[in-house]
Short mmCIF file of C-alpha atoms in Angstrom, two decimals:
data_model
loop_
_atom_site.label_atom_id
_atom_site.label_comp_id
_atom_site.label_asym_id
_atom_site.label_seq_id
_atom_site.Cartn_x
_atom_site.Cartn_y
_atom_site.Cartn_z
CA UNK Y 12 42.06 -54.96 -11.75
CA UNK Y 13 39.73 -56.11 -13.89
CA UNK Y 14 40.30 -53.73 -16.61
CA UNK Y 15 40.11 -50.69 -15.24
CA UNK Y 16 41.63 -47.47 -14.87
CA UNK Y 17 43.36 -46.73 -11.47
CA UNK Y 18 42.24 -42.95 -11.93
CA UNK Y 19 38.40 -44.18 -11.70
CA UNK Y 20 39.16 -45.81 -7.94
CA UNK Y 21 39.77 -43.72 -4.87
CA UNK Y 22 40.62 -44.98 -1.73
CA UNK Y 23 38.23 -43.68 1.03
CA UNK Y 24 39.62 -45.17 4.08
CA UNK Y 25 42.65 -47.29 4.04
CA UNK Y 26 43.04 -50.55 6.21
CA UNK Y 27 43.79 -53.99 5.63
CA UNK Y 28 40.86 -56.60 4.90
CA UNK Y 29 39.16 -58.11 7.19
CA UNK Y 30 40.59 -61.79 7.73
CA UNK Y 31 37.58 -62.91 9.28
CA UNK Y 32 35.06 -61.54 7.29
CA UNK Y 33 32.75 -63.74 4.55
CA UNK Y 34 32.56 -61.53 1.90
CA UNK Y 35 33.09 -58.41 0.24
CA UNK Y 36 30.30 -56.28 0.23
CA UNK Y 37 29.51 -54.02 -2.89
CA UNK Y 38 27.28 -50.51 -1.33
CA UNK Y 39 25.87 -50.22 -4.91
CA UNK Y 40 24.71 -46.26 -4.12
CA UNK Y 41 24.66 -44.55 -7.61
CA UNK Y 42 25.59 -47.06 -10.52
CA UNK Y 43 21.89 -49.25 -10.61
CA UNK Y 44 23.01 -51.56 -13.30
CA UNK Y 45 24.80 -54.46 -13.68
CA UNK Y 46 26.33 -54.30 -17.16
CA UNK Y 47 29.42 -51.93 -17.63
CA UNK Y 48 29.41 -51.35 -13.53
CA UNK Y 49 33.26 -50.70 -12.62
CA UNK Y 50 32.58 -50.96 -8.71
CA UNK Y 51 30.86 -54.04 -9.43
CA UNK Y 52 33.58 -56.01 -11.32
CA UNK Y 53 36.10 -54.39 -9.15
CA UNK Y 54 34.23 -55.59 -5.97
CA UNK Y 55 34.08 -59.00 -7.78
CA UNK Y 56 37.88 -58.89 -8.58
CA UNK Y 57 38.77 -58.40 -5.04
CA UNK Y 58 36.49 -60.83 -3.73
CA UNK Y 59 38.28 -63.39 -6.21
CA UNK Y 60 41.90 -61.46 -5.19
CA UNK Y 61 40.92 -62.10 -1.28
CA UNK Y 62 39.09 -65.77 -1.96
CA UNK Y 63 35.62 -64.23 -0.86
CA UNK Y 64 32.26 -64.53 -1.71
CA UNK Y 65 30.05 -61.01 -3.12
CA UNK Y 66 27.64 -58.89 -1.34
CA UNK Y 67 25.57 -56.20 -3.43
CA UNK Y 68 23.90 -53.75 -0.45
CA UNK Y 69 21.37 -50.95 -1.80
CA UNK Y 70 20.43 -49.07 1.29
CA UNK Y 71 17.14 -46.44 1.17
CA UNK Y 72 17.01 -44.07 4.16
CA UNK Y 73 13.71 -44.45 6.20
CA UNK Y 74 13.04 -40.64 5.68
CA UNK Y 75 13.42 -39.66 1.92
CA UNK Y 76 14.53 -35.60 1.82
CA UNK Y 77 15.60 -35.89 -1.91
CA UNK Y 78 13.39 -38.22 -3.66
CA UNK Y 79 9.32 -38.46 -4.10
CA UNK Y 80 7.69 -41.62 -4.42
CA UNK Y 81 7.72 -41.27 -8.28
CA UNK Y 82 12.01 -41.66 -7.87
CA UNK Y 83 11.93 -44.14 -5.56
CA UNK Y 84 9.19 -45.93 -8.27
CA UNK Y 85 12.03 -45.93 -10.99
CA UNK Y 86 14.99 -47.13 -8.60
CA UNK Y 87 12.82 -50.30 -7.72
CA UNK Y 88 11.93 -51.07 -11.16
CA UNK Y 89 15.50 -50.89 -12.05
CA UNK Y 90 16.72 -52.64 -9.08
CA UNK Y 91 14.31 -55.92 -10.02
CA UNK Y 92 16.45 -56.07 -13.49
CA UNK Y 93 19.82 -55.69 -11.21
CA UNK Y 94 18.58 -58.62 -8.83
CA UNK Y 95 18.09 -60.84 -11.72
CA UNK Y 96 21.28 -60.37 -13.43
CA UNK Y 97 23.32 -60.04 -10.22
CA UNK Y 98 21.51 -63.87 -9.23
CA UNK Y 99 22.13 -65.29 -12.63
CA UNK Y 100 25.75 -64.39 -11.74
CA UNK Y 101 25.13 -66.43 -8.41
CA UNK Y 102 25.98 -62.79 -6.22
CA UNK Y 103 23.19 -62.39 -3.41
CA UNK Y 104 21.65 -59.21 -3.68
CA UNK Y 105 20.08 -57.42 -0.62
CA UNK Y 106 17.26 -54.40 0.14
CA UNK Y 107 17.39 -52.51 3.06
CA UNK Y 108 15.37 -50.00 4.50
CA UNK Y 109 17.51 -47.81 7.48
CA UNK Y 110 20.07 -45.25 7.41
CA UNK Y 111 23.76 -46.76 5.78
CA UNK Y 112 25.36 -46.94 9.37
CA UNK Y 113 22.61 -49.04 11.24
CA UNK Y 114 22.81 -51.44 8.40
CA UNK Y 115 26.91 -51.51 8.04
CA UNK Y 116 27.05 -51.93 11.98
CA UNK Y 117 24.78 -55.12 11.42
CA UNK Y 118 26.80 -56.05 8.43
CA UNK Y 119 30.24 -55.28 9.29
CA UNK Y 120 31.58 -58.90 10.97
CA UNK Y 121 30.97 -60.56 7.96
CA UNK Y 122 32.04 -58.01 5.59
CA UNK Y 123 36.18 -57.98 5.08
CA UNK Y 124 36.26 -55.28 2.40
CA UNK Y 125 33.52 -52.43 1.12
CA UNK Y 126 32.98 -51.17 -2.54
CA UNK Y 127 30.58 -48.15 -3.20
CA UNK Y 128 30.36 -45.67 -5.97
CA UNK Y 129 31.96 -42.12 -5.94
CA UNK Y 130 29.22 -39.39 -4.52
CA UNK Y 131 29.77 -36.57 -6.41
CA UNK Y 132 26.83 -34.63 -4.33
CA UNK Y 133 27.01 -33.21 -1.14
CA UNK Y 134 24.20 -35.62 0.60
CA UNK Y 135 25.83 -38.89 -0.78
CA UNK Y 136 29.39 -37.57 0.63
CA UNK Y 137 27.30 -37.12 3.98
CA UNK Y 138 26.12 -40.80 3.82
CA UNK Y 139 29.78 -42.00 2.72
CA UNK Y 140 30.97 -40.29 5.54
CA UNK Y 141 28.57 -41.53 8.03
CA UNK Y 142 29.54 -44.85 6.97
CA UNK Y 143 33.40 -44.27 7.51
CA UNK Y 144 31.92 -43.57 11.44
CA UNK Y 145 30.95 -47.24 12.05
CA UNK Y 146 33.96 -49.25 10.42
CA UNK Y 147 37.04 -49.13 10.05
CA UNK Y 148 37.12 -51.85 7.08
CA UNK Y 149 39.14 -50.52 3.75
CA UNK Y 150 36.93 -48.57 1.64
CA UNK Y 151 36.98 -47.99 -2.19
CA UNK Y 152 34.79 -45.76 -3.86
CA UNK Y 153 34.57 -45.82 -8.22
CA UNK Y 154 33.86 -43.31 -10.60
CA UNK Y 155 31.33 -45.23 -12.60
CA UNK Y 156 28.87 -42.69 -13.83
CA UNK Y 157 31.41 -40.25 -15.39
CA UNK Y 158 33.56 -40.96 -19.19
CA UNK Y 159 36.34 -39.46 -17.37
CA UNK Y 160 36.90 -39.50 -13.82
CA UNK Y 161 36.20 -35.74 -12.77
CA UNK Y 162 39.90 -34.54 -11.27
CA UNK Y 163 41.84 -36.45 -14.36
CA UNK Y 164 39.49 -34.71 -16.82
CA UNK Y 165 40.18 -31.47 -14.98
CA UNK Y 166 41.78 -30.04 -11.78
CA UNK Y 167 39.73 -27.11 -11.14
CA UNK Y 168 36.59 -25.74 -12.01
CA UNK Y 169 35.84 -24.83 -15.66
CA UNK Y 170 33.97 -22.11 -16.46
CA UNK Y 171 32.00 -23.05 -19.27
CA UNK Y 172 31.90 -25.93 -22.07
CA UNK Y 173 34.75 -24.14 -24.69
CA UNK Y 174 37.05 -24.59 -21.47
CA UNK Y 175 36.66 -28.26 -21.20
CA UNK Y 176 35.60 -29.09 -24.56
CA UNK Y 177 39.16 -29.70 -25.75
CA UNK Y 178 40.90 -32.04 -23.11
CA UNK Y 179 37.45 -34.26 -23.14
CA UNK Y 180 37.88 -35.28 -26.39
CA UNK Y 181 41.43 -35.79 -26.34
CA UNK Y 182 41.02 -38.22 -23.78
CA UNK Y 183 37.92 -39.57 -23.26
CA UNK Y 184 38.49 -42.85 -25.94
CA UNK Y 185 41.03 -44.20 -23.16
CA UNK Y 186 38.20 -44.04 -21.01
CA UNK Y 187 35.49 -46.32 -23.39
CA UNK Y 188 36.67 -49.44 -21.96
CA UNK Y 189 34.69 -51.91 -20.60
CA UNK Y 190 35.14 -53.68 -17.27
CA UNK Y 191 36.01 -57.01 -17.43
CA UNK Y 192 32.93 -59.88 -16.32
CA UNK Y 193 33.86 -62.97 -15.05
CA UNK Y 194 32.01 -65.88 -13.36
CA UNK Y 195 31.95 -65.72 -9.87
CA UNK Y 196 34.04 -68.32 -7.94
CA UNK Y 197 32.10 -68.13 -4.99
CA UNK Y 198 28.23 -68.33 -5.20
CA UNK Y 199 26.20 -66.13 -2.56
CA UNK Y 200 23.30 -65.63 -3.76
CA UNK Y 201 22.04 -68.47 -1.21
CA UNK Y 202 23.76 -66.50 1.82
CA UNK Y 203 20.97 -66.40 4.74
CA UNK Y 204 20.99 -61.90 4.77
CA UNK Y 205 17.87 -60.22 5.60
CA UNK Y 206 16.64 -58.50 2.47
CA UNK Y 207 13.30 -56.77 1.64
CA UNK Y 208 11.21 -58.51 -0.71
CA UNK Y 209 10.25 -56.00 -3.23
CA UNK Y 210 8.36 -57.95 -5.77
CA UNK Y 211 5.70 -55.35 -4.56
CA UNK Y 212 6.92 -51.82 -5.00
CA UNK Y 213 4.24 -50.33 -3.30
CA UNK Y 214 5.49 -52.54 0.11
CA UNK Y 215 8.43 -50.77 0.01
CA UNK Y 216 7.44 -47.47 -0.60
CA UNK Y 217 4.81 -47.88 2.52
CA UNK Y 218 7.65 -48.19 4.59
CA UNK Y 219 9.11 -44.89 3.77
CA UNK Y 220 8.54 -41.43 4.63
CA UNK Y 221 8.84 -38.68 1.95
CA UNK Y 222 9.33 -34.88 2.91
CA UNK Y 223 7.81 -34.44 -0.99
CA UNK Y 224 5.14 -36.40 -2.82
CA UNK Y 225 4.46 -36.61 -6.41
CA UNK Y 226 2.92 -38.79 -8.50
CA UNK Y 227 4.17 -42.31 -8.84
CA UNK Y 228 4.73 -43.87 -11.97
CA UNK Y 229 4.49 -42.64 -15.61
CA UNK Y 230 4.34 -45.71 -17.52
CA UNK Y 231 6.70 -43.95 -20.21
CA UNK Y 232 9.70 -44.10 -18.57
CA UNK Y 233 10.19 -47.19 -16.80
CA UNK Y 234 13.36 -47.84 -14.59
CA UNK Y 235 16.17 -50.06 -15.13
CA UNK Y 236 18.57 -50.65 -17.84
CA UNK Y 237 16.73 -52.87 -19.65
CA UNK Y 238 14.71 -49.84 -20.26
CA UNK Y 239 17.83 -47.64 -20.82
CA UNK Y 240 18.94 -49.97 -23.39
CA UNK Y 241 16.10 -49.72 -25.61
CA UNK Y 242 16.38 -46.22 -25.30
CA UNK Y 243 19.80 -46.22 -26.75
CA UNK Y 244 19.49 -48.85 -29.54
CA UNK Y 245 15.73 -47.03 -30.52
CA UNK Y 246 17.42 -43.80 -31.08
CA UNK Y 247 20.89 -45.19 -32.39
CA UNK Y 248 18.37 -47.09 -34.82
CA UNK Y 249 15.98 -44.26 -35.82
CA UNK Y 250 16.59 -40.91 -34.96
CA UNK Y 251 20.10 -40.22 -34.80
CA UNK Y 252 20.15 -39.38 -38.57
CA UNK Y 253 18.10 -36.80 -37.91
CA UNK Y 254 19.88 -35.43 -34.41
CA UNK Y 255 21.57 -32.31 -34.84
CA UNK Y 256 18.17 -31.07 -37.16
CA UNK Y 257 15.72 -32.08 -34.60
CA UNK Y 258 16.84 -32.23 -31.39
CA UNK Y 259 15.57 -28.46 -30.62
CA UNK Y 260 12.51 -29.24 -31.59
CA UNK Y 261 9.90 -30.60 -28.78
CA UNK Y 262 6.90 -32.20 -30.83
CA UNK Y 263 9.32 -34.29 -32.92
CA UNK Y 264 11.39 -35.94 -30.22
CA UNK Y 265 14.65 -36.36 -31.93
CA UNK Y 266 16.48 -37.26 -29.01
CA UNK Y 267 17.43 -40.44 -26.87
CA UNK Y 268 15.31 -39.67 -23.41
CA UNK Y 269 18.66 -41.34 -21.40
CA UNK Y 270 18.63 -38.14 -19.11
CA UNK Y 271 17.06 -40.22 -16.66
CA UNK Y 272 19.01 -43.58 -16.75
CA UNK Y 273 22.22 -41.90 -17.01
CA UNK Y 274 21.55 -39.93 -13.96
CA UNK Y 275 19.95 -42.72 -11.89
CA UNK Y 276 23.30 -44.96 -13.08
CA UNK Y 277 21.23 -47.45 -14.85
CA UNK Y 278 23.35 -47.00 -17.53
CA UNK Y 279 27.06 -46.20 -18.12
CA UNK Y 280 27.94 -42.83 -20.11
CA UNK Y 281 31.45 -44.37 -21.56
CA UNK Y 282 28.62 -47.73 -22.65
CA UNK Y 283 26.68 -45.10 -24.85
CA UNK Y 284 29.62 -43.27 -25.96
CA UNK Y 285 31.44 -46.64 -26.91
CA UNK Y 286 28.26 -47.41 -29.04
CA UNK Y 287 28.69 -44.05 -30.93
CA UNK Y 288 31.99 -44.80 -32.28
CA UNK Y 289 30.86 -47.32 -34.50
CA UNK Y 290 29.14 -44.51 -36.48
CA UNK Y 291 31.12 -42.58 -39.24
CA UNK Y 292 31.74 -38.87 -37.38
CA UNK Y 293 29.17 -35.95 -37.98
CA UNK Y 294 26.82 -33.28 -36.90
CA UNK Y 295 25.22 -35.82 -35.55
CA UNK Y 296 27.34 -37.60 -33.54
CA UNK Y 297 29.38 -34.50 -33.02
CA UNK Y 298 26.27 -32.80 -31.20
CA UNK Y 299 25.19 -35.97 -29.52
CA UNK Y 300 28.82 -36.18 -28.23
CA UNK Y 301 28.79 -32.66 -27.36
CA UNK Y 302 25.75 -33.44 -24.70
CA UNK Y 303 26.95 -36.88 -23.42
CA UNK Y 304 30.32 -35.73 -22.91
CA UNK Y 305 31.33 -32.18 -22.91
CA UNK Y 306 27.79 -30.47 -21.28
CA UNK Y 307 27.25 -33.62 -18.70
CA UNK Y 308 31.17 -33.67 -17.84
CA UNK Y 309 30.99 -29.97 -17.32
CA UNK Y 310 28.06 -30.68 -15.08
CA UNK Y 311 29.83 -33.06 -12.78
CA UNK Y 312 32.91 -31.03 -12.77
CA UNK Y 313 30.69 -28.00 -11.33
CA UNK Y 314 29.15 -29.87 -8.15
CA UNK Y 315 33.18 -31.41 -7.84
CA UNK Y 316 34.41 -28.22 -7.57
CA UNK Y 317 31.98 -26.00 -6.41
CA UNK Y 318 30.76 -25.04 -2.84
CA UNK Y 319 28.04 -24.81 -2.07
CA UNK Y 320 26.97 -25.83 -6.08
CA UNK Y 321 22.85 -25.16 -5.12
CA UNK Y 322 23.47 -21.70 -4.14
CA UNK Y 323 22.85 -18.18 -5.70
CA UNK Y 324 26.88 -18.15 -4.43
CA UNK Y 325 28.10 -20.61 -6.73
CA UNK Y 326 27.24 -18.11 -9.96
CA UNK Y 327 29.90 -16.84 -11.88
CA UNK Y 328 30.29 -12.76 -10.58
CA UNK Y 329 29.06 -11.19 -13.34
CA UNK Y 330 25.54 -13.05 -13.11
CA UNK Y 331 25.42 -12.58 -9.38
CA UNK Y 332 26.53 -8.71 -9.95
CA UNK Y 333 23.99 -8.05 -12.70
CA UNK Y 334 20.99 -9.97 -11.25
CA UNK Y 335 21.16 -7.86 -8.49
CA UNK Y 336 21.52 -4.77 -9.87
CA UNK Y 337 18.12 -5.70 -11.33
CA UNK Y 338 16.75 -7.28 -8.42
CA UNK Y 339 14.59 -4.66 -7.68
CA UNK Y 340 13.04 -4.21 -11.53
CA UNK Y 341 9.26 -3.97 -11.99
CA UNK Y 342 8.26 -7.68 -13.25
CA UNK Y 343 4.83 -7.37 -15.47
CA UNK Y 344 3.97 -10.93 -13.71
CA UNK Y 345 5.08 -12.10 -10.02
CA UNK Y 346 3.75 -15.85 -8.86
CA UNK Y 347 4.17 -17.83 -5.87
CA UNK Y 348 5.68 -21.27 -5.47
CA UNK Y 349 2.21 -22.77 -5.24
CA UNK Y 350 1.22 -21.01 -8.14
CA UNK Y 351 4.21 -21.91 -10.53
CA UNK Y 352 3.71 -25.82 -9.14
CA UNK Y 353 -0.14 -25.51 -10.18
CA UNK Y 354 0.69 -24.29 -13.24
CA UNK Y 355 -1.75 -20.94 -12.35
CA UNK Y 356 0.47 -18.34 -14.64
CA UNK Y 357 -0.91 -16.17 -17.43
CA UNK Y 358 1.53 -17.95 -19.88
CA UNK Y 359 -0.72 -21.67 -21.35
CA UNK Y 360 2.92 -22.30 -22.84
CA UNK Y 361 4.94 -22.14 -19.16
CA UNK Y 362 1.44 -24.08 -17.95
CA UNK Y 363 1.39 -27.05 -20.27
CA UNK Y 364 5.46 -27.34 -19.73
CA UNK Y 365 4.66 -27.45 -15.95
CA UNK Y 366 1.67 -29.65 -16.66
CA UNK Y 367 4.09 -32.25 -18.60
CA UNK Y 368 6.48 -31.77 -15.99
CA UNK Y 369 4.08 -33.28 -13.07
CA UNK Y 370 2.99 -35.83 -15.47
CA UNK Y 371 5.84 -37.44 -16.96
CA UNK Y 372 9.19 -35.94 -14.53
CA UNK Y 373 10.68 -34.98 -18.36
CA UNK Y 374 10.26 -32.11 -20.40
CA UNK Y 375 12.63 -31.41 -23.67
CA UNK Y 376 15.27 -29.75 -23.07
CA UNK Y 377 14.78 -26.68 -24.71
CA UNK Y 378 11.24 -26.54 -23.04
CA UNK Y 379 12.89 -27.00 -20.01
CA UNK Y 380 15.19 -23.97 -20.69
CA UNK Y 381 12.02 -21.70 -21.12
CA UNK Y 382 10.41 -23.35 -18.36
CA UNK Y 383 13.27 -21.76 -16.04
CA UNK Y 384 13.85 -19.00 -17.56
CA UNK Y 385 10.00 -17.64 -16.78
CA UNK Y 386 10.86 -18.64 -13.05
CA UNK Y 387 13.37 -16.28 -13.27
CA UNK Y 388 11.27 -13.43 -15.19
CA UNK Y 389 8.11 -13.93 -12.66
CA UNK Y 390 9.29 -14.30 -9.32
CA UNK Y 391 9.81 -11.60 -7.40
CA UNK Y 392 13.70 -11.51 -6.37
CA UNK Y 393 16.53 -14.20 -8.18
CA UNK Y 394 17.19 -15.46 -4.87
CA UNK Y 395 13.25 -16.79 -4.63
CA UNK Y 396 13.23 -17.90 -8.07
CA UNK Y 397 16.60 -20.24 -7.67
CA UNK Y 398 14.98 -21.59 -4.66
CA UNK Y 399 11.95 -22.36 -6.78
CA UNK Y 400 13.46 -23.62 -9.46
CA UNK Y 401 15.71 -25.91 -7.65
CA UNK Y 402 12.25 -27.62 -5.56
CA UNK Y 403 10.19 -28.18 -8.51
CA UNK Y 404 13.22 -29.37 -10.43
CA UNK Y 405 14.11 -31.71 -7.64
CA UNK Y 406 10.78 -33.02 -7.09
CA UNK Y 407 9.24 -33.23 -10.09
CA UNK Y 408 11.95 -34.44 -12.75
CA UNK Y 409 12.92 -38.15 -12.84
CA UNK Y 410 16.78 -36.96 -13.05
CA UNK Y 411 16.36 -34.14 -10.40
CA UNK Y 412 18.90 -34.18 -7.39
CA UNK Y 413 21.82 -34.90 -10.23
CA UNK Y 414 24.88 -33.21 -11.33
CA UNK Y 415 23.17 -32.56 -14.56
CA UNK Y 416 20.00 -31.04 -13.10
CA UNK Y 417 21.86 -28.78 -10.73
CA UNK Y 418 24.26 -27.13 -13.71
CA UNK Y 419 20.87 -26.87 -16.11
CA UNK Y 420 19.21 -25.25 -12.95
CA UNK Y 421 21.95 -22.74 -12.36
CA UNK Y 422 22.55 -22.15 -16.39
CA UNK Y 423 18.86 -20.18 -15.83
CA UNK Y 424 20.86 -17.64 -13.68
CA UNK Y 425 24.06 -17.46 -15.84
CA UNK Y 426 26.14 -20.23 -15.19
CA UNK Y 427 28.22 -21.74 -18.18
CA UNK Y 428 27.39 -18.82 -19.76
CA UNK Y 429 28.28 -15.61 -21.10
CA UNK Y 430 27.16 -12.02 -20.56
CA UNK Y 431 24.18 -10.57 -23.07
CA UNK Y 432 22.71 -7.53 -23.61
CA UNK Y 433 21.37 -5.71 -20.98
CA UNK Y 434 17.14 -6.71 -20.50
CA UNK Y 435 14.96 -5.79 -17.57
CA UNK Y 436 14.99 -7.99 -14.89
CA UNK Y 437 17.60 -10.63 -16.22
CA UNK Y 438 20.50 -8.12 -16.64
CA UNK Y 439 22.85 -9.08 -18.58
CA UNK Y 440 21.75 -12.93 -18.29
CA UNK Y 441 20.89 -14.86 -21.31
CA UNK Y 442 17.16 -13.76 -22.14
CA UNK Y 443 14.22 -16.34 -23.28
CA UNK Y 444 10.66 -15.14 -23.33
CA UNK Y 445 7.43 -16.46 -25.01
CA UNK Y 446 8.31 -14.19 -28.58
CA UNK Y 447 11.18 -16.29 -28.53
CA UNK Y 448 9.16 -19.80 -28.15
CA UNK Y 449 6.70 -18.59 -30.37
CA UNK Y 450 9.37 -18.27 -33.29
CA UNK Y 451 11.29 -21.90 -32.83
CA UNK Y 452 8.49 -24.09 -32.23
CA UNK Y 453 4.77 -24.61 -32.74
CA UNK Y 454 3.51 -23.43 -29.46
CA UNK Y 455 -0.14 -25.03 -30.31
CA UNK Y 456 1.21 -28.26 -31.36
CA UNK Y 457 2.62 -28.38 -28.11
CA UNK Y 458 -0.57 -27.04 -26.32
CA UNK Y 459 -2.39 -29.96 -28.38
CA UNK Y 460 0.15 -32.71 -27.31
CA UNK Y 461 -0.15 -31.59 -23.60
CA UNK Y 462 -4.26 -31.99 -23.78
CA UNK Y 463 -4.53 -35.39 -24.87
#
C-alpha cells in the first residue's frame, strides 16, 4: 500500500473496520511532518481502500512528565507547517489537550480504522497501550522515523556500531523509498471536530502542566520541517565538503543541526539519506552516513531491545563491573545536581557547555561528549551521575527523551564502547578530561562564543 514496505507496518490490535465509522483517523504521535510520512499515506491509502474520509489526531497529555515548555514550543511550531500542508491536501487536522484514551473514547464512533506511529520508548508504548484499553478498532502502528525498521535491520541487540555497521548498509537503499502522495478523494478538512486553536502557542502551553520548566524558545532552532529542510539543503549546499574535516570541531559548525528534527519526526531519516545518494561517495558522505545511519540505527536498536534502556542495568558488564570497582575513588571535584544545572563547577569549559545547553537545548556533539563525561568524573557515585545526566539531558536538549539521546547518555558510562586503560574513577571507561579539550579545540574561542 502505497509504496511501502510491509516490514515498516505492525499490526497492534487486529479487528475488522468499523462499518459505521466516518473516517480513518491518523494518531500522528512521533512523525510531525507531512512530507515522506509512511503512517500518513498509509492512513490515506486505507481511507481510499475503505471509501473514508482522513482524520490527523495529535494528542498532548494535560500533565507533561517528559517535555518542558521549550519542547512543547518546537512541536507547535512544527505542527502549524503540518496543519497547512495536511489542509491544502483537504485532510482536517485536530489539537487536543487530554490523555489519548479520553480523547479516542470521544472519537471512537466515528473513527472505523486507527493509524499511529511505532513508539520505540517505553512512555509512548504506555500511551499505545492505554489506547488499545478503550477500542477495540484495528490498529496499525509504522516505523516512520527509522531507515530500516528496527527488528528487520536486526533481531537482537547489537553491541556496538562494527556489529551493525555491515547489514545497515547492505540494506538500507531498499529502504530510501518514498511513500506514495495522492489527492485525497474525500475532503475533511471541513468536518465539524473540536480542535484547539493554536495560532497562539502560548494558549496552549497555558493549558498544560509541566513537572520541568525551561526556557521557551531559542529563535535558532525553530520547529517544523520547513525548518528541517533548510537545514538539510544549507549543509548539503555548503558544508558537506568540508564534513569529515570539521565536524569535531565546535566553533566551525560543520555539521547539519537535524538532531532535533530527526528526533521530533519532522523529518524522515531515509528523506536525508535519499538526498545523499546523489553525491559521488566519500569521507564525507561516508561519515555523514556513518551518523545518520549506523550510530542513530544503533541507537534505536538499544531502547528496542533493551530493558530497562535508562538504567545503570542496561550497561554492557564490563562498564557496570569496572565503574563500581571505582565507585568509591577519591574525585578531586564532587557537585550537586543544582550545581551542575547552574553551571557552578570549577571547570569555565563544562560551564559555558552547560550555559549553551540552557540557552539553545544543542550543544556539538563532541562538546556534548565532554559535557557528560565531567558528570561522570564529579559526581559522587555513577549511579548519581547517570541520574543526572539523564535529567539535564532530558530537560534541557531539544532532542532529549529520544532514542538517540538515551544511547549518547549511556555511551558516557560505556555503552557502545570498548574497555580502556584503567583511570581513577572511570575504570576502564573511555576517559575525556579538560587536557584532552584543551588539545582538539580552542577552549577560548569557545569561552568567547558562549559570552556574546
Amino acid at each position: 500500500m502505497k509504496n511501502i514496505p510491509t516490514t515498516r507496518v505492525h499490526t497492534i490490535q487486529e479487528a475488522e473496520p468499523q462499518q459505521s465509522g466516518q473516517y480513518v483517523l491518523y494518531w500522528m504521535s512521533r512523525s510531525f511532518r507531512s512530507h515522506w510520512n509512511y503512517a500518513l499515506e498509509y492512513a490515506v491509502g486505507w481511507s481510499e481502500k475503505l471509501d473514508r474520509q482522513l482524520v490527523v489526531l495529535v494528542q498532548l497529555d494535560k500533565t507533561q512528565k517528559q517535555y518542558t515548555e521549550r519542547h512543547i514550543q518546537f512541536l507547535l511550531q512544527g505542527l502549524k507547517v503540518v496543519k497547512a500542508a495536511l489542509n491544502e491536501r483537504g485532510i482536517k487536522f485536530v489539537l487536543r489537550v487530554a490523555g489519548i484514551t479520553d480523547v479516542l473514547q470521544e472519537l471512537v464512533a466515528d473513527t472505523c480504522a486507527i493509524v499511529t506511529d511505532y513508539p520505540y520508548l517505553l512512555a509512548h508504548q504506555e500511551r499505545l497501550d492505554a489506547a488499545t484499553s478503550v477500542t477495540n478498532l484495528p490498529i496499525v502502528a509504522l516505523e516512520g522515523n527509522v531507515v530500516i525498521p528496527v527488528s528487520t535491520a536486526a533481531e537482537k541487540q547489537e553491541y556496538a556500531a562494527r556489529t551493525i555497521r555491515k547489514q545497515l548498509q547492505e540494506q538500507y537503499e531498499d529502504f530510501l523509498v518514498k511513500p506514495t502522495s495522492s489527492a485525497i478523494d474525500q475532503p475533511s478538512k471541513n468536518l465539524r471536530i473540536n480542535s484547539l486553536d493554536f495560532t497562539s502557542s502560548q494558549e496552549v502551553i497555558a493549558q498544560l502542566r509541566f513537572s520541568e520548566h525551561a526556557t521557551l524558545e531559542n529563535p535558532e532552532f525553530k520547529g517544523g520541517e520547513r525548518a528541517a529542510q533548510h537545514y538539510l539543503d544549507t549543509f548539503l549546499r555548503k558544508k558537506m565538503t568540508n564534513y569529515d574535516a570539521k565536524r569535531q570541531s565546535p566553533t566551525q559548525a560543520a555539521v547539519s543541526y537535524l538532531g532535533p528534527y530527526l528526533a521530533w519526526g519532522m523529518m524522515a531519516p531515509a528523506y536525508v539519506l535519499s538526498r545523499l545518494q546523489r553525491y559521488d561517495e566519500s569521507d564525507n558522505t561516508g561519515s555523514f552516513l556513518e551518523e545518520v545511519l549506523v550510530r542513530r540505527e544503533l541507537a534505536h536498536n538499544f531502547v528496542h531491545y533493551a530493558s530497562p534502556y535508562d538504567s545503570f542495568h542496561a550497561l554492557p558488564d564490563w562498564a557496570k563491573e569496572t565503574l563500581n570497582q571505582h565507585k568509591s575513588d577519591e574525585r578531586e571535584h564532587v557537585y550537586t545536581r543544582t550545581e551542575f544545572e547552574q553551571g557552578n563547577t570549577h571547570d569555565e569549559a563544562w560551564n559555558a557547555c552547560q550555559q549553551q545547553l540552557r540557552e539553545r537545548g544543542y550543544l556539538h556533539n563532541h562538546l556534548r561528549m565532554y559535557w557528560g563525561k565531567q558528570i561522570l568524573a564529579w559526581s559522587n557515585t555513577p549511579q548519581y551521575a547517570l541520574k543526572t545526566l539523564l535529567y539535564l539531558n532530558n530537560k534541557y536538549f531539544l532532542d532529549g527523551n529520544n532514542a538517540n539521546s538515551y544511547a549518547n547518555a549511556l555511551w558516557v558510562f560505556g555503552l557502545h564502547d570498548r574497555a580502556w586503560q584503567e583511570n581513577e574513577v572511570f575504570g576502564k571507561v573511555r576517559l575525556m578530561n579538560r587536557s584532552g579539550l584543551d588539545r582538539k579545540i580552542d577552549v577560548e574561542e569557545l569561552l568567547e562564543t558562549t559570552s556574546q
